Short mmCIF file of C-alpha atoms in Angstrom, two decimals:
data_model
loop_
_atom_site.label_atom_id
_atom_site.label_comp_id
_atom_site.label_asym_id
_atom_site.label_seq_id
_atom_site.Cartn_x
_atom_site.Cartn_y
_atom_site.Cartn_z
CA MET A 1 195.39 -151.70 252.74
CA LYS A 2 192.93 -153.19 250.31
CA LEU A 3 194.43 -153.53 246.88
CA SER A 4 192.34 -152.15 244.04
CA LEU A 5 192.71 -151.41 240.36
CA THR A 6 193.26 -147.89 239.03
CA LYS A 7 191.34 -146.53 236.07
CA GLY A 8 194.39 -147.11 233.88
CA GLU A 9 194.61 -150.71 235.02
CA ILE A 10 190.94 -151.24 234.32
CA ARG A 11 191.47 -149.96 230.75
CA ARG A 12 194.63 -151.99 230.20
CA TYR A 13 193.34 -155.27 231.60
CA SER A 14 189.72 -154.92 230.47
CA ARG A 15 189.84 -158.12 228.38
CA HIS A 16 190.83 -160.01 231.52
CA LEU A 17 188.26 -158.24 233.65
CA ILE A 18 185.34 -159.26 231.47
CA LEU A 19 186.58 -162.85 231.36
CA LYS A 20 184.40 -164.98 233.60
CA ASN A 21 187.22 -166.82 235.38
CA ILE A 22 189.54 -163.85 235.89
CA GLY A 23 187.59 -160.67 236.60
CA ILE A 24 188.75 -157.96 238.99
CA GLU A 25 189.55 -160.53 241.63
CA GLY A 26 191.86 -162.46 239.30
CA GLN A 27 193.53 -159.29 238.07
CA LEU A 28 194.16 -158.18 241.66
CA LYS A 29 195.78 -161.56 242.34
CA LEU A 30 198.06 -160.98 239.36
CA LYS A 31 198.89 -157.49 240.64
CA LYS A 32 199.84 -158.94 244.03
CA SER A 33 201.90 -161.81 242.63
CA ASN A 34 205.68 -162.24 242.68
CA VAL A 35 207.20 -164.39 239.97
CA PHE A 36 210.87 -165.23 239.45
CA VAL A 37 211.97 -166.14 235.92
CA VAL A 38 215.31 -167.94 235.72
CA GLY A 39 216.90 -167.27 232.36
CA ALA A 40 216.02 -164.59 229.81
CA GLY A 41 216.77 -166.64 226.70
CA GLY A 42 214.37 -168.45 224.39
CA LEU A 43 211.89 -169.64 226.99
CA GLY A 44 212.39 -166.52 229.11
CA SER A 45 211.61 -164.17 226.20
CA SER A 46 208.18 -165.60 225.74
CA VAL A 47 207.42 -166.24 229.43
CA LEU A 48 208.41 -162.69 230.37
CA THR A 49 206.51 -161.07 227.53
CA TYR A 50 203.21 -162.67 228.54
CA LEU A 51 203.65 -162.35 232.31
CA THR A 52 204.43 -158.65 231.87
CA ALA A 53 201.49 -158.07 229.56
CA ALA A 54 199.17 -159.94 231.93
CA GLY A 55 200.06 -157.58 234.78
CA VAL A 56 202.03 -159.76 237.20
CA GLY A 57 202.90 -157.18 239.88
CA ASN A 58 206.51 -158.07 240.50
CA ILE A 59 208.83 -160.05 238.24
CA GLY A 60 212.39 -161.06 239.08
CA ILE A 61 214.66 -161.91 236.16
CA ALA A 62 218.00 -163.69 236.41
CA ASP A 63 220.47 -164.11 233.58
CA TYR A 64 224.19 -163.44 233.35
CA ASP A 65 224.55 -163.61 229.57
CA THR A 66 224.91 -160.92 226.97
CA VAL A 67 222.97 -160.83 223.71
CA GLU A 68 224.66 -162.69 220.85
CA GLU A 69 223.71 -162.60 217.20
CA SER A 70 222.77 -166.30 217.22
CA ASN A 71 220.21 -165.58 219.97
CA LEU A 72 218.11 -163.41 217.65
CA GLN A 73 216.75 -166.45 215.76
CA ARG A 74 214.48 -167.22 218.73
CA GLN A 75 215.00 -164.84 221.68
CA ILE A 76 212.36 -162.35 220.66
CA LEU A 77 213.09 -159.78 223.39
CA TYR A 78 216.29 -158.72 221.62
CA ASP A 79 217.27 -156.97 218.41
CA VAL A 80 220.45 -156.00 216.58
CA ASN A 81 220.97 -152.90 218.71
CA ASP A 82 221.27 -155.08 221.80
CA LEU A 83 224.23 -157.20 220.70
CA GLY A 84 226.82 -157.44 223.46
CA LYS A 85 224.50 -155.90 226.06
CA SER A 86 223.36 -157.58 229.25
CA LYS A 87 220.20 -159.61 228.63
CA VAL A 88 218.51 -158.70 231.90
CA GLU A 89 219.14 -154.97 231.38
CA VAL A 90 217.76 -155.01 227.85
CA ALA A 91 214.85 -157.28 228.82
CA VAL A 92 213.69 -155.01 231.64
CA LYS A 93 213.99 -151.91 229.46
CA LYS A 94 211.78 -153.46 226.78
CA LEU A 95 209.31 -155.09 229.13
CA SER A 96 208.88 -151.83 231.07
CA LYS A 97 207.83 -150.17 227.84
CA GLN A 98 205.30 -152.91 227.23
CA ASN A 99 203.87 -152.52 230.73
CA PRO A 100 205.19 -149.72 232.99
CA LEU A 101 202.95 -150.96 235.82
CA VAL A 102 205.11 -154.00 236.47
CA LYS A 103 207.97 -153.80 238.97
CA PHE A 104 211.10 -155.70 237.96
CA ASP A 105 213.98 -157.04 240.04
CA ILE A 106 217.18 -157.56 238.08
CA TYR A 107 219.66 -160.31 238.91
CA ASN A 108 222.55 -160.04 236.50
CA ALA A 109 224.09 -163.17 237.97
CA LYS A 110 224.23 -166.91 237.79
CA ILE A 111 221.89 -168.69 240.18
CA THR A 112 224.10 -170.71 242.47
CA LYS A 113 223.86 -172.78 245.60
CA GLU A 114 224.98 -169.70 247.50
CA ASN A 115 222.33 -167.23 246.29
CA ALA A 116 219.38 -169.45 245.23
CA LEU A 117 217.53 -169.62 248.53
CA ASP A 118 217.97 -165.92 249.32
CA ILE A 119 216.56 -164.91 245.94
CA ILE A 120 213.77 -167.47 245.55
CA ARG A 121 212.52 -166.78 249.07
CA ASN A 122 211.08 -163.47 247.79
CA TYR A 123 208.78 -165.01 245.18
CA ASP A 124 205.69 -167.23 245.03
CA ILE A 125 206.41 -168.98 241.76
CA VAL A 126 209.62 -169.79 239.92
CA VAL A 127 209.48 -170.16 236.14
CA ASP A 128 212.19 -172.17 234.50
CA GLY A 129 213.86 -170.62 231.49
CA CYS A 130 217.33 -171.96 232.12
CA ASP A 131 219.45 -173.95 229.71
CA ASN A 132 221.26 -176.50 231.85
CA PHE A 133 220.59 -179.35 234.24
CA SER A 134 222.63 -177.95 237.13
CA THR A 135 220.39 -174.90 237.44
CA ARG A 136 217.18 -176.94 236.95
CA TYR A 137 217.97 -179.34 239.79
CA LEU A 138 219.14 -176.44 241.93
CA ILE A 139 215.92 -174.46 241.47
CA ASN A 140 213.82 -177.59 241.92
CA ASP A 141 215.47 -178.29 245.25
CA ALA A 142 215.31 -174.65 246.35
CA CYS A 143 211.58 -174.61 245.51
CA VAL A 144 211.05 -177.79 247.56
CA ILE A 145 212.95 -176.37 250.54
CA LEU A 146 211.09 -173.04 250.40
CA ASN A 147 207.74 -174.53 249.36
CA LYS A 148 207.50 -172.57 246.10
CA ILE A 149 205.80 -173.61 242.88
CA PHE A 150 208.15 -174.51 240.02
CA VAL A 151 206.84 -174.06 236.47
CA TYR A 152 209.15 -176.24 234.43
CA GLY A 153 209.87 -176.00 230.72
CA ALA A 154 212.63 -177.46 228.58
CA ILE A 155 213.29 -177.83 224.88
CA PHE A 156 215.32 -180.03 222.58
CA GLN A 157 215.56 -179.29 218.86
CA PHE A 158 211.90 -179.66 217.76
CA GLU A 159 210.50 -180.87 221.08
CA GLY A 160 209.29 -179.30 224.28
CA GLN A 161 208.22 -180.37 227.77
CA VAL A 162 206.20 -178.50 230.40
CA SER A 163 205.07 -179.39 233.91
CA VAL A 164 204.22 -177.69 237.18
CA PHE A 165 206.18 -179.08 240.10
CA ASN A 166 205.80 -178.81 243.84
CA TYR A 167 202.27 -177.49 243.45
CA LYS A 168 200.14 -178.19 246.54
CA ASN A 169 202.52 -180.92 247.61
CA GLY A 170 202.53 -182.52 244.14
CA PRO A 171 205.42 -184.30 242.39
CA THR A 172 208.74 -182.55 241.81
CA TYR A 173 211.26 -182.52 238.97
CA ARG A 174 213.10 -185.35 240.72
CA CYS A 175 209.95 -187.51 240.63
CA LEU A 176 210.14 -187.27 236.84
CA TYR A 177 213.91 -187.45 236.41
CA PRO A 178 215.57 -188.61 239.65
CA GLU A 179 219.00 -187.65 238.33
CA PRO A 180 220.44 -185.82 235.33
CA PRO A 181 221.87 -187.69 232.33
CA ASP A 182 225.58 -188.35 232.24
CA PRO A 183 227.48 -185.22 231.24
CA THR A 184 228.53 -186.80 227.97
CA ASP A 185 224.85 -187.30 227.04
CA MET A 186 223.96 -183.65 227.44
CA PRO A 187 223.78 -181.68 224.24
CA ASN A 188 222.58 -178.09 224.58
CA CYS A 189 221.09 -175.63 222.08
CA SER A 190 224.41 -174.23 220.96
CA GLU A 191 225.69 -177.71 220.17
CA ILE A 192 222.71 -179.32 218.47
CA GLY A 193 220.48 -176.54 217.26
CA VAL A 194 216.95 -175.51 218.18
CA PHE A 195 213.91 -174.80 216.02
CA GLY A 196 213.24 -171.08 216.45
CA ALA A 197 209.57 -171.10 217.41
CA ILE A 198 209.80 -174.01 219.87
CA PRO A 199 210.92 -171.95 222.89
CA GLY A 200 208.15 -169.49 222.04
CA LEU A 201 205.58 -172.27 222.06
CA VAL A 202 206.83 -173.85 225.28
CA GLY A 203 207.38 -170.53 227.08
CA THR A 204 203.85 -169.43 226.23
CA ILE A 205 202.46 -172.60 227.81
CA GLN A 206 204.57 -171.91 230.92
CA ALA A 207 203.23 -168.35 231.11
CA ASN A 208 199.73 -169.72 230.67
CA GLU A 209 200.17 -172.14 233.59
CA THR A 210 201.70 -169.40 235.73
CA ILE A 211 198.75 -167.08 235.13
CA LYS A 212 196.31 -169.95 235.84
CA ILE A 213 198.08 -170.73 239.11
CA ILE A 214 198.00 -167.09 240.24
CA THR A 215 194.38 -166.55 239.33
CA GLY A 216 193.23 -169.99 240.45
CA THR A 217 191.81 -170.80 237.05
CA GLY A 218 191.44 -174.18 235.35
CA ASP A 219 193.34 -177.42 235.84
CA ILE A 220 197.01 -177.05 236.63
CA LEU A 221 199.62 -179.22 234.93
CA SER A 222 200.68 -180.63 238.30
CA GLY A 223 201.47 -184.34 238.39
CA LYS A 224 201.47 -184.26 234.62
CA LEU A 225 204.10 -183.84 231.95
CA PHE A 226 203.05 -182.19 228.70
CA THR A 227 205.21 -182.96 225.69
CA ILE A 228 205.00 -181.55 222.18
CA ASN A 229 206.83 -182.45 219.00
CA ALA A 230 206.66 -179.61 216.49
CA LEU A 231 207.52 -181.84 213.52
CA ASN A 232 204.47 -184.10 213.63
CA PHE A 233 202.39 -182.17 216.17
CA GLU A 234 202.29 -185.14 218.49
CA THR A 235 201.32 -183.99 221.97
CA ASN A 236 201.05 -186.10 225.10
CA ILE A 237 200.12 -185.67 228.72
CA PHE A 238 201.76 -188.22 231.00
CA ASN A 239 200.90 -188.79 234.65
CA ILE A 240 203.79 -188.40 237.09
CA ASN A 241 203.71 -190.20 240.42
CA LYS A 242 204.81 -188.43 243.52
CA PHE A 243 207.75 -189.95 245.34
CA GLU A 244 207.62 -188.67 248.89
CA ALA A 245 211.38 -188.67 249.51
CA ASN A 246 211.80 -185.99 246.83
CA SER A 247 209.75 -183.58 248.92
CA ASN A 248 211.90 -184.09 251.98
CA ILE A 249 214.89 -182.08 250.83
CA LYS A 250 216.32 -180.11 253.73
CA GLU A 251 219.36 -178.50 252.17
CA LEU A 252 220.88 -177.88 248.76
CA GLY A 253 223.33 -180.46 247.45
CA ASN A 254 225.95 -180.58 244.74
CA TYR A 255 224.86 -179.38 241.32
CA ASP A 256 228.05 -179.53 239.33
CA TYR A 257 227.04 -181.86 236.51
CA THR A 258 229.37 -180.49 233.88
CA CYS A 259 231.96 -182.66 232.20
CA GLU A 260 235.04 -183.22 234.24
CA GLU A 261 238.17 -182.16 232.44
CA ASP A 262 239.60 -185.38 231.12
CA SER A 263 243.37 -185.08 231.20
CA THR A 264 243.79 -188.04 228.85
CA ILE A 265 242.50 -185.89 225.99
CA LYS A 266 245.29 -184.05 224.22
CA GLU A 267 244.56 -180.65 222.76
CA ILE A 268 246.22 -178.27 220.37
CA SER A 269 245.49 -174.62 219.71
CA VAL A 270 244.56 -173.16 216.34
CA VAL A 271 247.96 -171.41 216.26
CA GLU A 272 249.73 -174.75 216.69
CA LEU A 273 247.58 -176.35 213.99
CA LYS A 274 248.29 -173.49 211.60
CA LYS A 275 252.02 -173.95 212.16
CA MET A 276 251.76 -177.71 211.54
CA MET A 277 249.83 -177.10 208.34
CA ASP A 278 252.29 -174.43 207.15
CA ASN A 279 255.14 -176.88 207.75
CA ASN A 280 253.30 -179.49 205.71
CA GLU A 281 253.42 -181.90 208.61
CA ASP A 282 251.84 -185.25 207.98
CA LEU A 283 248.52 -185.09 209.82
CA GLN A 284 244.87 -185.94 209.37
CA ILE A 285 242.07 -183.45 209.99
CA ILE A 286 238.74 -185.01 210.96
CA ASP A 287 235.71 -182.73 210.98
CA ILE A 288 232.94 -184.32 213.05
CA ARG A 289 230.24 -181.75 212.32
CA GLU A 290 227.05 -182.30 210.31
CA PRO A 291 227.27 -181.85 206.51
CA ASN A 292 225.09 -178.70 206.62
CA GLU A 293 227.62 -176.99 208.87
CA LEU A 294 230.37 -177.37 206.26
CA ILE A 295 228.65 -174.80 204.08
CA ILE A 296 229.36 -172.20 206.78
CA SER A 297 233.04 -172.91 207.34
CA THR A 298 235.58 -175.65 206.71
CA LEU A 299 239.26 -176.47 207.08
CA GLY A 300 239.04 -179.38 204.67
CA GLY A 301 239.99 -182.83 205.85
CA GLU A 302 237.81 -185.85 206.37
CA LEU A 303 234.12 -185.31 207.22
CA ILE A 304 232.81 -187.94 209.62
CA PRO A 305 229.68 -186.67 211.41
CA MET A 306 229.70 -187.49 215.12
CA GLU A 307 226.92 -190.09 214.83
CA GLU A 308 228.81 -191.96 212.10
CA ILE A 309 232.11 -192.16 213.89
CA PHE A 310 231.91 -195.79 214.99
CA ASN A 311 231.02 -196.88 211.43
CA ASN A 312 234.11 -195.16 210.08
CA ILE A 313 236.86 -196.29 212.41
CA GLU A 314 238.99 -197.52 209.50
CA LYS A 315 239.17 -193.96 208.18
CA ILE A 316 240.88 -192.67 211.32
CA SER A 317 244.64 -192.97 211.08
CA LYS A 318 246.63 -194.53 213.89
CA ALA A 319 249.96 -193.62 212.32
CA LYS A 320 249.85 -189.81 212.21
CA PRO A 321 248.35 -187.12 214.40
CA ALA A 322 244.57 -187.01 213.89
CA ILE A 323 243.18 -183.55 214.68
CA PHE A 324 239.46 -183.54 215.52
CA ILE A 325 237.57 -180.34 214.82
CA CYS A 326 234.06 -178.98 215.29
CA ARG A 327 232.49 -175.55 215.80
CA ASN A 328 233.94 -174.77 219.22
CA GLY A 329 235.85 -177.86 220.32
CA HIS A 330 233.17 -179.42 222.54
CA ARG A 331 231.76 -182.14 220.32
CA SER A 332 235.18 -183.07 218.95
CA ARG A 333 236.40 -183.48 222.51
CA PHE A 334 233.50 -185.80 223.27
CA VAL A 335 234.22 -187.88 220.15
CA ILE A 336 237.88 -188.30 221.18
CA LYS A 337 236.76 -189.41 224.62
CA LEU A 338 234.52 -192.09 223.08
CA LEU A 339 237.23 -193.26 220.71
CA GLN A 340 239.87 -193.46 223.44
CA GLU A 341 237.49 -195.41 225.67
CA ASN A 342 236.65 -197.95 222.99
CA TYR A 343 239.76 -198.21 220.81
CA ASP A 344 243.46 -198.10 221.29
CA TYR A 345 244.19 -194.61 219.94
CA LYS A 346 247.12 -192.55 221.14
CA ASN A 347 247.38 -190.07 218.27
CA LEU A 348 244.15 -188.09 218.66
CA PHE A 349 244.16 -184.34 219.30
CA ASN A 350 241.29 -181.96 219.91
CA LEU A 351 241.36 -178.55 218.26
CA ARG A 352 240.74 -176.30 221.27
CA GLY A 353 238.12 -173.64 220.53
CA GLY A 354 237.35 -175.26 217.18
CA LEU A 355 236.64 -173.37 213.97
CA ASN A 356 235.38 -170.34 215.87
CA ASP A 357 238.85 -169.92 217.36
CA TRP A 358 240.30 -170.36 213.89
CA ALA A 359 238.00 -167.59 212.65
CA ASP A 360 239.08 -165.32 215.55
CA LEU A 361 242.82 -165.91 215.44
CA ILE A 362 243.85 -167.24 212.03
CA ASP A 363 241.35 -166.45 209.30
CA LYS A 364 239.13 -163.43 209.95
CA SER A 365 237.27 -164.04 206.69
CA MET A 366 235.87 -167.29 208.05
CA THR A 367 232.26 -167.08 209.26
CA LYS A 368 231.69 -167.72 212.95
CA TYR A 369 228.43 -169.28 214.07
CA MET B 1 202.87 -206.19 219.41
CA ILE B 2 204.12 -203.37 221.60
CA THR B 3 205.10 -199.88 220.55
CA VAL B 4 208.11 -197.95 221.75
CA ASN B 5 207.92 -194.26 220.83
CA ASN B 6 205.37 -195.16 218.14
CA LYS B 7 207.59 -197.83 216.60
CA GLU B 8 206.01 -201.27 216.51
CA ILE B 9 208.04 -204.06 218.06
CA LEU B 10 207.05 -207.72 218.14
CA PHE B 11 206.04 -208.78 221.64
CA GLU B 12 208.07 -211.87 222.46
CA LYS B 13 207.98 -212.38 226.18
CA SER B 14 207.22 -210.41 229.24
CA ILE B 15 210.43 -208.78 230.38
CA CYS B 16 210.83 -206.02 232.93
CA LEU B 17 211.35 -202.39 231.95
CA THR B 18 215.01 -202.41 232.93
CA GLU B 19 215.61 -205.35 230.60
CA LEU B 20 213.61 -203.71 227.82
CA LEU B 21 215.70 -200.54 228.04
CA SER B 22 218.93 -202.49 227.80
CA LYS B 23 217.50 -204.46 224.82
CA LEU B 24 216.69 -201.13 223.17
CA GLU B 25 220.31 -200.12 223.75
CA ILE B 26 219.36 -197.14 225.84
CA LYS B 27 222.79 -196.86 227.32
CA SER B 28 222.23 -194.68 230.31
CA GLU B 29 219.16 -194.94 232.51
CA LYS B 30 219.91 -191.55 233.95
CA GLY B 31 217.84 -188.64 232.73
CA VAL B 32 215.26 -190.97 231.21
CA ALA B 33 211.57 -191.38 232.09
CA VAL B 34 209.48 -194.27 230.81
CA ALA B 35 205.71 -194.20 230.37
CA ILE B 36 203.38 -197.14 229.79
CA HIS B 37 200.37 -195.75 227.98
CA ASN B 38 200.06 -192.41 229.77
CA ASN B 39 201.58 -193.25 233.11
CA ILE B 40 205.19 -192.63 233.94
CA ILE B 41 206.60 -195.62 235.79
CA PRO B 42 208.89 -194.44 238.59
CA LYS B 43 212.42 -195.64 238.16
CA HIS B 44 212.39 -197.67 241.37
CA GLN B 45 209.60 -199.77 239.85
CA TRP B 46 211.35 -200.56 236.56
CA ASN B 47 212.38 -203.99 237.81
CA GLU B 48 208.85 -204.79 238.91
CA TYR B 49 206.94 -203.72 235.82
CA PHE B 50 206.73 -206.51 233.23
CA ILE B 51 205.65 -205.39 229.80
CA LYS B 52 202.43 -206.79 228.37
CA ASP B 53 201.29 -207.29 224.81
CA ASN B 54 199.76 -204.07 223.41
CA ASP B 55 201.71 -201.86 225.80
CA LYS B 56 202.35 -198.40 224.39
CA ILE B 57 205.75 -197.45 225.75
CA THR B 58 207.23 -193.97 225.58
CA VAL B 59 210.82 -193.24 226.47
CA ILE B 60 211.15 -189.58 227.41
CA ARG B 61 214.49 -187.87 227.83
CA ALA B 62 215.37 -185.04 230.16
CA THR B 63 216.35 -182.08 228.01
CA GLN B 64 218.14 -178.98 229.10
CA GLY B 65 217.51 -176.41 226.38
CA GLY B 66 215.88 -173.11 227.20
#
């Protein structure tokens, strides 16, 4: 059956149709295309919005998160009525209103070694909107195995990166970064913050590349890494060399890059800390967050921001229990690990769940963030 | 003079990229890409590439946000 455009499609996509490089042929290619978007967060919101509007025929969306209030600062698919709801369900509902002609496949699940190949097999292009290294390496490898194009995007605070991998036998993610950073070097958005418009900017560039690939328009960002810094508007395009071995992946490997639980790190719960404080026990509280976080919530104690810790060793007691706190207990745990590796401390405790646990279980008037 | 991420550094002698990274106290080589001018030097060539005066070096980090 020869695919053609309906009258409605001609009206909707008319600005594409009159564009020299797209035309009816390009729009038909979009209509026929299958794109899988991994992650419906910051990048995903902007990628999905533009792919849907452009008339990609079939879009798969995977995400297993629910909408949280702190997502609304940048994840433009969601609003206050969506809090607590499944991201993929809400996303498809909204995107279908934007363009009812698009068919969506919903994967309300984590992409794992077990399901990656079966899902990705059904699509031509995979767009990266995930927020962790494990998933990125997994989808890179799955794309190599299945010979699919991988439109990569990643952000960090005020910076973004985009590239197109595995395009016509071009370089892959592993040609750029052969292996992920050590788990202790891996801050994510919830730990270190992200400038709200950055995922929008980067996701739009990913959508742009995806549409170019489908319609065969322009030069594709294959073998090149685009970087942008929103603070000074420095942009770069770097050439990436292809390393043949990275295209010879035959099966998926191990993608568990998360921190191993380090049993040498002692933890206490907020309930235990409350009891110790009520009993006036001799202890030291060390808050390792940034000064601007203190305005939101505090338990008092000594403020030593994470980066300053090694310059302030003399402030950390060796004589009494030193309780390290942060927003949710992740950064404080990392700081204890560093201190125990480099100094002879035996009295350090991590506050499990951090101030957010305190807000949930001890002091409901405290603001969570 | 060389530049590393736009910061000027006095060019002393030609050392390889691996040595430069350790001089810059970039602790872990994992998750890091290095470009000379606009070309990313594959990691397996870091021992073979010796920096030259006027090299514009960019250290790029793998990031995971999304």
